[in-house]
Structures are given as C-alpha cells and as structure tokens.
C-alpha cells in the first residue's frame, strides 16, 4: 500500500510526514495529506541541532498525492531534487515501487521563481 504526504530533502535525506492512501480522505478525486507549514515541527524536532530552527520553506520540499480516478500517484517536487537518487528515496519512503507515478517538477508552489533584481531608477 502506498502513502501520500509531504516531504523535505535535508542533506540528501528525505524526511516525510505521511498517511496511507487507504486511510486518507478523498477531496475532489485526489487524496493528499499534511501541510508543510503545520507539520514542520514534526520534522524539525528530529533534526540535529545545527539543522533546526529554519523556516518550513528553507529546505527543498514536495508532496505525494493520489488521484483515485486515474489510479496514479503524483510526486510534486522542487526541481533541484529531480534526480534518480532523491526520487528513489521518495518512492521508497512512500512505498511507491511498481506504482503508476507522475513526476511534476514544474509546480510553482514547490519552486521559488527567480526574483529579478530591479535596478534603481530616477524619479520623473
């Protein structure tokens, strides 16, 4: 059985807050679990002291959802994490071996857009 939930990649280690697909309520055909802002302390408290006390958005993060209609898991992932090693860790953590999986590394929610630095301008 697979899991849905949220995760962070901290020093190449996947830290997750998850729930089984079977016991997760469905919302509009999709099952998802957890919220980075609400669940960060569950992870932060397990980290070595030198890695603690950062914002929930400091470390690259993502989410695993399940679409019951398509019978498909989606891994929403920060583009910097889109590597075989990290994806293998996520698949293992969420028990997704031999499951129908889609990878989405372009969702803006999990990727901070480049913020242009505005040049100073003269008043007119």
Coordinates of N, CA and C in Angstrom, one line a residue:
X1 N 0.8 -1.2 0.0 CA 0.0 0.0 0.0 C 0.9 1.2 0.0
X2 N 0.5 2.2 -0.8 CA 1.3 3.5 -0.9 C 0.8 4.5 0.1
X3 N 1.6 5.5 0.2 CA 1.3 6.6 1.1 C 1.2 8.0 0.4
X4 N 0.6 8.9 1.0 CA 0.5 10.3 0.5 C 1.0 11.2 1.6
X5 N 1.5 12.3 1.3 CA 2.0 13.2 2.3 C 3.0 14.2 1.8
X6 N 3.7 14.8 2.7 CA 4.7 15.9 2.4 C 6.1 15.4 2.7
X7 N 7.1 16.1 2.1 CA 8.5 15.7 2.4 C 9.4 16.9 2.3
X8 N 10.5 16.8 2.9 CA 11.6 17.7 2.7 C 12.9 16.9 2.4
X9 N 13.8 17.5 1.6 CA 15.1 16.8 1.4 C 16.1 17.7 2.2
X10 N 16.7 17.0 3.2 CA 17.6 17.7 4.1 C 18.9 16.9 4.0
X11 N 20.0 17.5 3.5 CA 21.3 16.9 3.4 C 21.1 15.5 2.6
X12 N 20.4 15.5 1.5 CA 20.1 14.4 0.7 C 19.4 13.2 1.4
X13 N 18.7 13.6 2.5 CA 17.9 12.6 3.2 C 16.4 13.1 3.1
X14 N 15.5 12.2 2.8 CA 14.1 12.5 2.7 C 13.4 12.3 4.0
X15 N 12.8 13.4 4.5 CA 12.1 13.4 5.8 C 10.6 13.6 5.4
X16 N 9.8 12.7 5.8 CA 8.4 12.8 5.4 C 7.4 12.8 6.6
X17 N 6.2 13.3 6.3 CA 5.0 13.2 7.1 C 4.0 12.6 6.2
X18 N 3.5 11.4 6.5 CA 2.7 10.7 5.5 C 1.5 9.9 6.2
X19 N 0.6 9.5 5.4 CA -0.5 8.7 5.8 C -0.8 7.7 4.7
X20 N -1.3 6.5 5.0 CA -1.7 5.5 4.0 C -2.8 6.0 3.1
X21 N -2.7 5.7 1.8 CA -3.7 6.1 0.9 C -5.1 5.5 1.3
X22 N -5.1 4.3 1.8 CA -6.4 3.7 2.2 C -7.1 4.5 3.3
X23 N -6.3 5.1 4.3 CA -7.0 5.8 5.4 C -7.0 7.3 5.2
X24 N -6.7 7.8 4.0 CA -6.7 9.2 3.7 C -8.0 9.6 3.0
X25 N -8.7 10.6 3.5 CA -9.9 11.0 2.9 C -9.7 11.7 1.5
X26 N -10.6 11.4 0.6 CA -10.5 11.9 -0.7 C -11.2 13.3 -0.8
X27 N -10.6 14.2 -1.6 CA -11.1 15.5 -1.8 C -11.1 15.8 -3.3
X28 N -12.3 15.8 -3.9 CA -12.4 16.0 -5.4 C -11.6 15.0 -6.2
X29 N -11.6 13.8 -5.8 CA -10.9 12.7 -6.5 C -9.4 12.5 -6.2
X30 N -8.9 13.5 -5.4 CA -7.5 13.4 -5.0 C -7.3 13.2 -3.5
X31 N -6.4 12.3 -3.2 CA -6.0 12.1 -1.8 C -4.7 12.8 -1.5
X32 N -4.7 13.7 -0.5 CA -3.4 14.3 -0.1 C -3.4 14.4 1.4
X33 N -2.2 14.6 2.0 CA -2.1 14.6 3.5 C -1.0 15.6 3.9
X34 N -1.3 16.3 4.9 CA -0.3 17.2 5.5 C -0.2 18.5 4.9
X35 N 0.5 19.4 5.7 CA 0.8 20.8 5.2 C 2.1 21.2 5.8
X36 N 3.0 21.6 4.9 CA 4.4 21.9 5.3 C 4.4 22.9 6.5
X37 N 3.6 23.9 6.4 CA 3.6 25.0 7.5 C 3.2 24.4 8.8
X38 N 2.2 23.5 8.8 CA 1.6 22.9 10.0 C 2.5 21.8 10.6
X39 N 3.1 21.0 9.7 CA 3.8 19.8 10.1 C 5.3 19.9 10.3
X40 N 5.9 21.1 10.0 CA 7.3 21.2 10.0 C 7.9 20.8 11.4
X41 N 7.3 21.2 12.5 CA 7.8 20.8 13.8 C 8.0 19.3 14.0
X42 N 7.2 18.5 13.4 CA 7.4 17.1 13.5 C 8.7 16.6 12.9
X43 N 9.2 17.3 11.9 CA 10.5 17.0 11.3 C 11.6 17.8 12.0
X44 N 11.4 19.1 12.2 CA 12.4 19.9 12.8 C 12.9 19.3 14.1
X45 N 12.0 18.8 14.9 CA 12.4 18.3 16.2 C 13.3 17.0 16.1
X46 N 13.3 16.4 15.0 CA 14.1 15.2 14.8 C 15.5 15.5 14.2
X47 N 15.7 16.7 13.8 CA 17.0 17.1 13.1 C 18.1 17.3 14.1
X48 N 19.3 17.1 13.7 CA 20.4 17.6 14.5 C 20.3 19.1 14.8
X49 N 20.8 19.5 16.0 CA 20.6 20.8 16.4 C 21.1 21.9 15.4
X50 N 22.2 21.6 14.7 CA 22.7 22.6 13.7 C 21.8 22.7 12.5
X51 N 20.8 21.8 12.3 CA 19.9 21.9 11.1 C 18.5 22.4 11.5
X52 N 18.3 22.6 12.8 CA 17.0 23.0 13.3 C 16.8 24.5 13.2
X53 N 15.6 24.9 13.5 CA 15.1 26.3 13.6 C 15.1 27.1 12.3
X54 N 15.0 26.4 11.2 CA 14.8 27.0 9.9 C 13.3 27.1 9.6
X55 N 13.0 27.9 8.7 CA 11.6 28.0 8.2 C 11.2 26.7 7.5
X56 N 9.9 26.4 7.5 CA 9.5 25.2 6.7 C 9.7 25.3 5.2
X57 N 10.1 26.4 4.8 CA 10.3 26.6 3.3 C 11.8 26.7 3.0
X58 N 12.7 26.6 4.0 CA 14.1 26.7 3.8 C 14.7 25.5 3.0
X59 N 14.3 24.3 3.4 CA 14.8 23.1 2.7 C 13.9 22.8 1.5
X60 N 14.4 22.3 0.4 CA 13.6 21.9 -0.7 C 12.5 20.9 -0.3
X61 N 11.3 21.0 -0.8 CA 10.2 20.2 -0.3 C 9.4 19.7 -1.5
X62 N 8.4 18.9 -1.1 CA 7.5 18.4 -2.1 C 6.3 17.7 -1.5
X63 N 5.5 17.0 -2.3 CA 4.3 16.4 -1.9 C 4.0 15.2 -2.8
X64 N 3.4 14.1 -2.2 CA 2.9 13.0 -2.9 C 1.4 12.9 -2.8
X65 N 0.7 12.9 -3.9 CA -0.8 12.8 -3.9 C -1.2 11.6 -4.6
X66 N -2.5 11.2 -4.5 CA -3.0 10.1 -5.2 C -4.3 10.5 -5.9
X67 N -4.4 10.3 -7.2 CA -5.6 10.6 -7.9 C -6.4 9.2 -8.1
X68 N -7.5 9.1 -7.3 CA -8.2 7.9 -7.3 C -8.9 7.6 -8.6
X69 N -9.2 8.6 -9.4 CA -9.8 8.3 -10.7 C -8.8 7.7 -11.7
X70 N -7.6 8.3 -11.7 CA -6.6 7.8 -12.6 C -5.8 6.7 -12.0
X71 N -6.0 6.4 -10.7 CA -5.2 5.4 -10.0 C -3.7 5.7 -10.2
X72 N -3.3 7.0 -9.9 CA -2.0 7.5 -10.2 C -1.5 8.3 -9.0
X73 N -0.2 8.1 -8.6 CA 0.4 9.0 -7.7 C 1.1 10.1 -8.4
X74 N 1.1 11.3 -7.8 CA 1.9 12.4 -8.4 C 2.9 12.8 -7.3
X75 N 4.2 12.9 -7.7 CA 5.2 13.5 -6.8 C 5.5 14.9 -7.3
X76 N 5.0 15.8 -6.5 CA 5.3 17.2 -6.7 C 6.7 17.5 -6.1
X77 N 7.6 18.0 -6.8 CA 9.0 18.0 -6.3 C 9.7 19.3 -6.7
X78 N 10.5 19.9 -5.9 CA 11.3 21.0 -6.2 C 12.3 20.6 -7.3
X79 N 12.4 21.4 -8.3 CA 13.2 21.0 -9.5 C 14.7 20.6 -9.1
X80 N 15.2 21.2 -8.0 CA 16.6 20.9 -7.6 C 16.7 19.5 -7.1
X81 N 15.5 18.8 -6.7 CA 15.5 17.5 -6.2 C 15.3 16.4 -7.3
X82 N 15.0 16.8 -8.5 CA 14.6 15.9 -9.5 C 15.8 15.1 -10.0
X83 N 16.3 14.2 -9.2 CA 17.4 13.3 -9.5 C 17.0 11.9 -9.2
X84 N 17.6 10.9 -9.8 CA 17.3 9.5 -9.6 C 17.4 9.1 -8.1
X85 N 18.5 9.6 -7.5 CA 18.8 9.2 -6.1 C 17.6 9.7 -5.1
X86 N 17.3 11.0 -5.3 CA 16.2 11.5 -4.4 C 14.9 10.9 -4.8
X87 N 14.6 10.8 -6.1 CA 13.3 10.1 -6.5 C 13.2 8.7 -5.9
X88 N 14.3 8.0 -6.0 CA 14.3 6.6 -5.4 C 14.0 6.6 -3.9
X89 N 14.6 7.6 -3.2 CA 14.3 7.7 -1.8 C 12.9 8.1 -1.5
X90 N 12.3 9.0 -2.3 CA 10.9 9.3 -2.1 C 10.0 8.1 -2.4
X91 N 10.3 7.4 -3.5 CA 9.5 6.2 -3.8 C 9.6 5.2 -2.7
X92 N 10.7 5.0 -2.1 CA 10.9 4.1 -1.0 C 10.1 4.5 0.2
X93 N 10.3 5.8 0.6 CA 9.6 6.4 1.8 C 8.1 6.3 1.7
X94 N 7.6 6.5 0.5 CA 6.1 6.5 0.3 C 5.6 5.1 -0.3
X95 N 6.5 4.1 -0.3 CA 6.1 2.8 -0.8 C 5.5 2.8 -2.2
X96 N 6.2 3.4 -3.1 CA 5.6 3.6 -4.5 C 6.2 2.7 -5.5
X97 N 7.0 1.7 -5.1 CA 7.6 0.7 -6.1 C 6.5 0.1 -6.8
X98 N 6.6 0.0 -8.1 CA 5.7 -0.7 -9.0 C 4.3 0.0 -9.0
X99 N 4.3 1.3 -8.8 CA 3.0 2.1 -8.8 C 3.0 3.0 -10.0
X100 N 1.8 3.4 -10.4 CA 1.7 4.4 -11.5 C 2.0 5.7 -11.0
X101 N 3.1 6.3 -11.4 CA 3.6 7.6 -10.9 C 3.9 8.6 -11.9
X102 N 3.5 9.9 -11.6 CA 3.8 11.0 -12.4 C 4.7 11.9 -11.6
X103 N 5.7 12.5 -12.2 CA 6.6 13.4 -11.6 C 6.3 14.8 -12.1
X104 N 6.1 15.8 -11.2 CA 5.9 17.2 -11.5 C 6.9 18.0 -10.8
X105 N 7.9 18.5 -11.6 CA 8.9 19.3 -11.0 C 8.8 20.8 -11.4
X106 N 7.6 21.1 -12.0 CA 7.4 22.5 -12.5 C 6.4 23.2 -11.7
X107 N 5.7 22.6 -10.8 CA 4.7 23.3 -10.0 C 5.3 24.5 -9.2
X108 N 4.8 25.6 -9.5 CA 5.4 26.9 -8.9 C 5.4 26.8 -7.4
X109 N 4.4 26.1 -6.8 CA 4.3 26.1 -5.3 C 5.6 25.5 -4.7
X110 N 6.2 24.5 -5.4 CA 7.4 23.9 -4.8 C 8.7 24.4 -5.4
X111 N 8.6 25.4 -6.2 CA 9.8 26.0 -6.8 C 9.7 27.5 -6.7
X112 N 10.7 28.1 -6.1 CA 10.7 29.6 -5.9 C 11.1 30.2 -7.2
X113 N 10.3 31.0 -7.8 CA 10.7 31.7 -9.1 C 11.9 32.6 -8.9
X114 N 12.6 32.8 -9.9 CA 13.7 33.8 -9.8 C 13.1 35.1 -9.7
X115 N 13.5 35.8 -8.7 CA 13.0 37.2 -8.4 C 14.0 38.2 -9.1
X116 N 13.6 38.9 -10.0 CA 14.5 39.8 -10.7 C 14.9 40.9 -9.7
X117 N 16.2 41.3 -9.8 CA 16.7 42.5 -9.0 C 16.4 43.7 -9.8
X118 N 15.6 44.6 -9.3 CA 15.3 45.8 -10.0 C 16.4 46.8 -9.9
X119 N 16.7 47.4 -10.9 CA 17.8 48.5 -10.9 C 17.1 49.7 -10.4
X120 N 17.9 50.5 -9.7 CA 17.3 51.8 -9.2 C 17.0 52.7 -10.4
X121 N 16.0 53.5 -10.3 CA 15.7 54.4 -11.4 C 15.5 55.8 -10.8
X122 N 15.7 56.7 -11.8 CA 15.5 58.2 -11.4 C 14.0 58.5 -11.3
X123 N 13.7 59.4 -10.4 CA 12.3 59.8 -10.3 C 12.0 60.7 -11.5
X124 N 10.8 60.7 -12.0 CA 10.5 61.6 -13.1 C 9.2 62.3 -12.9

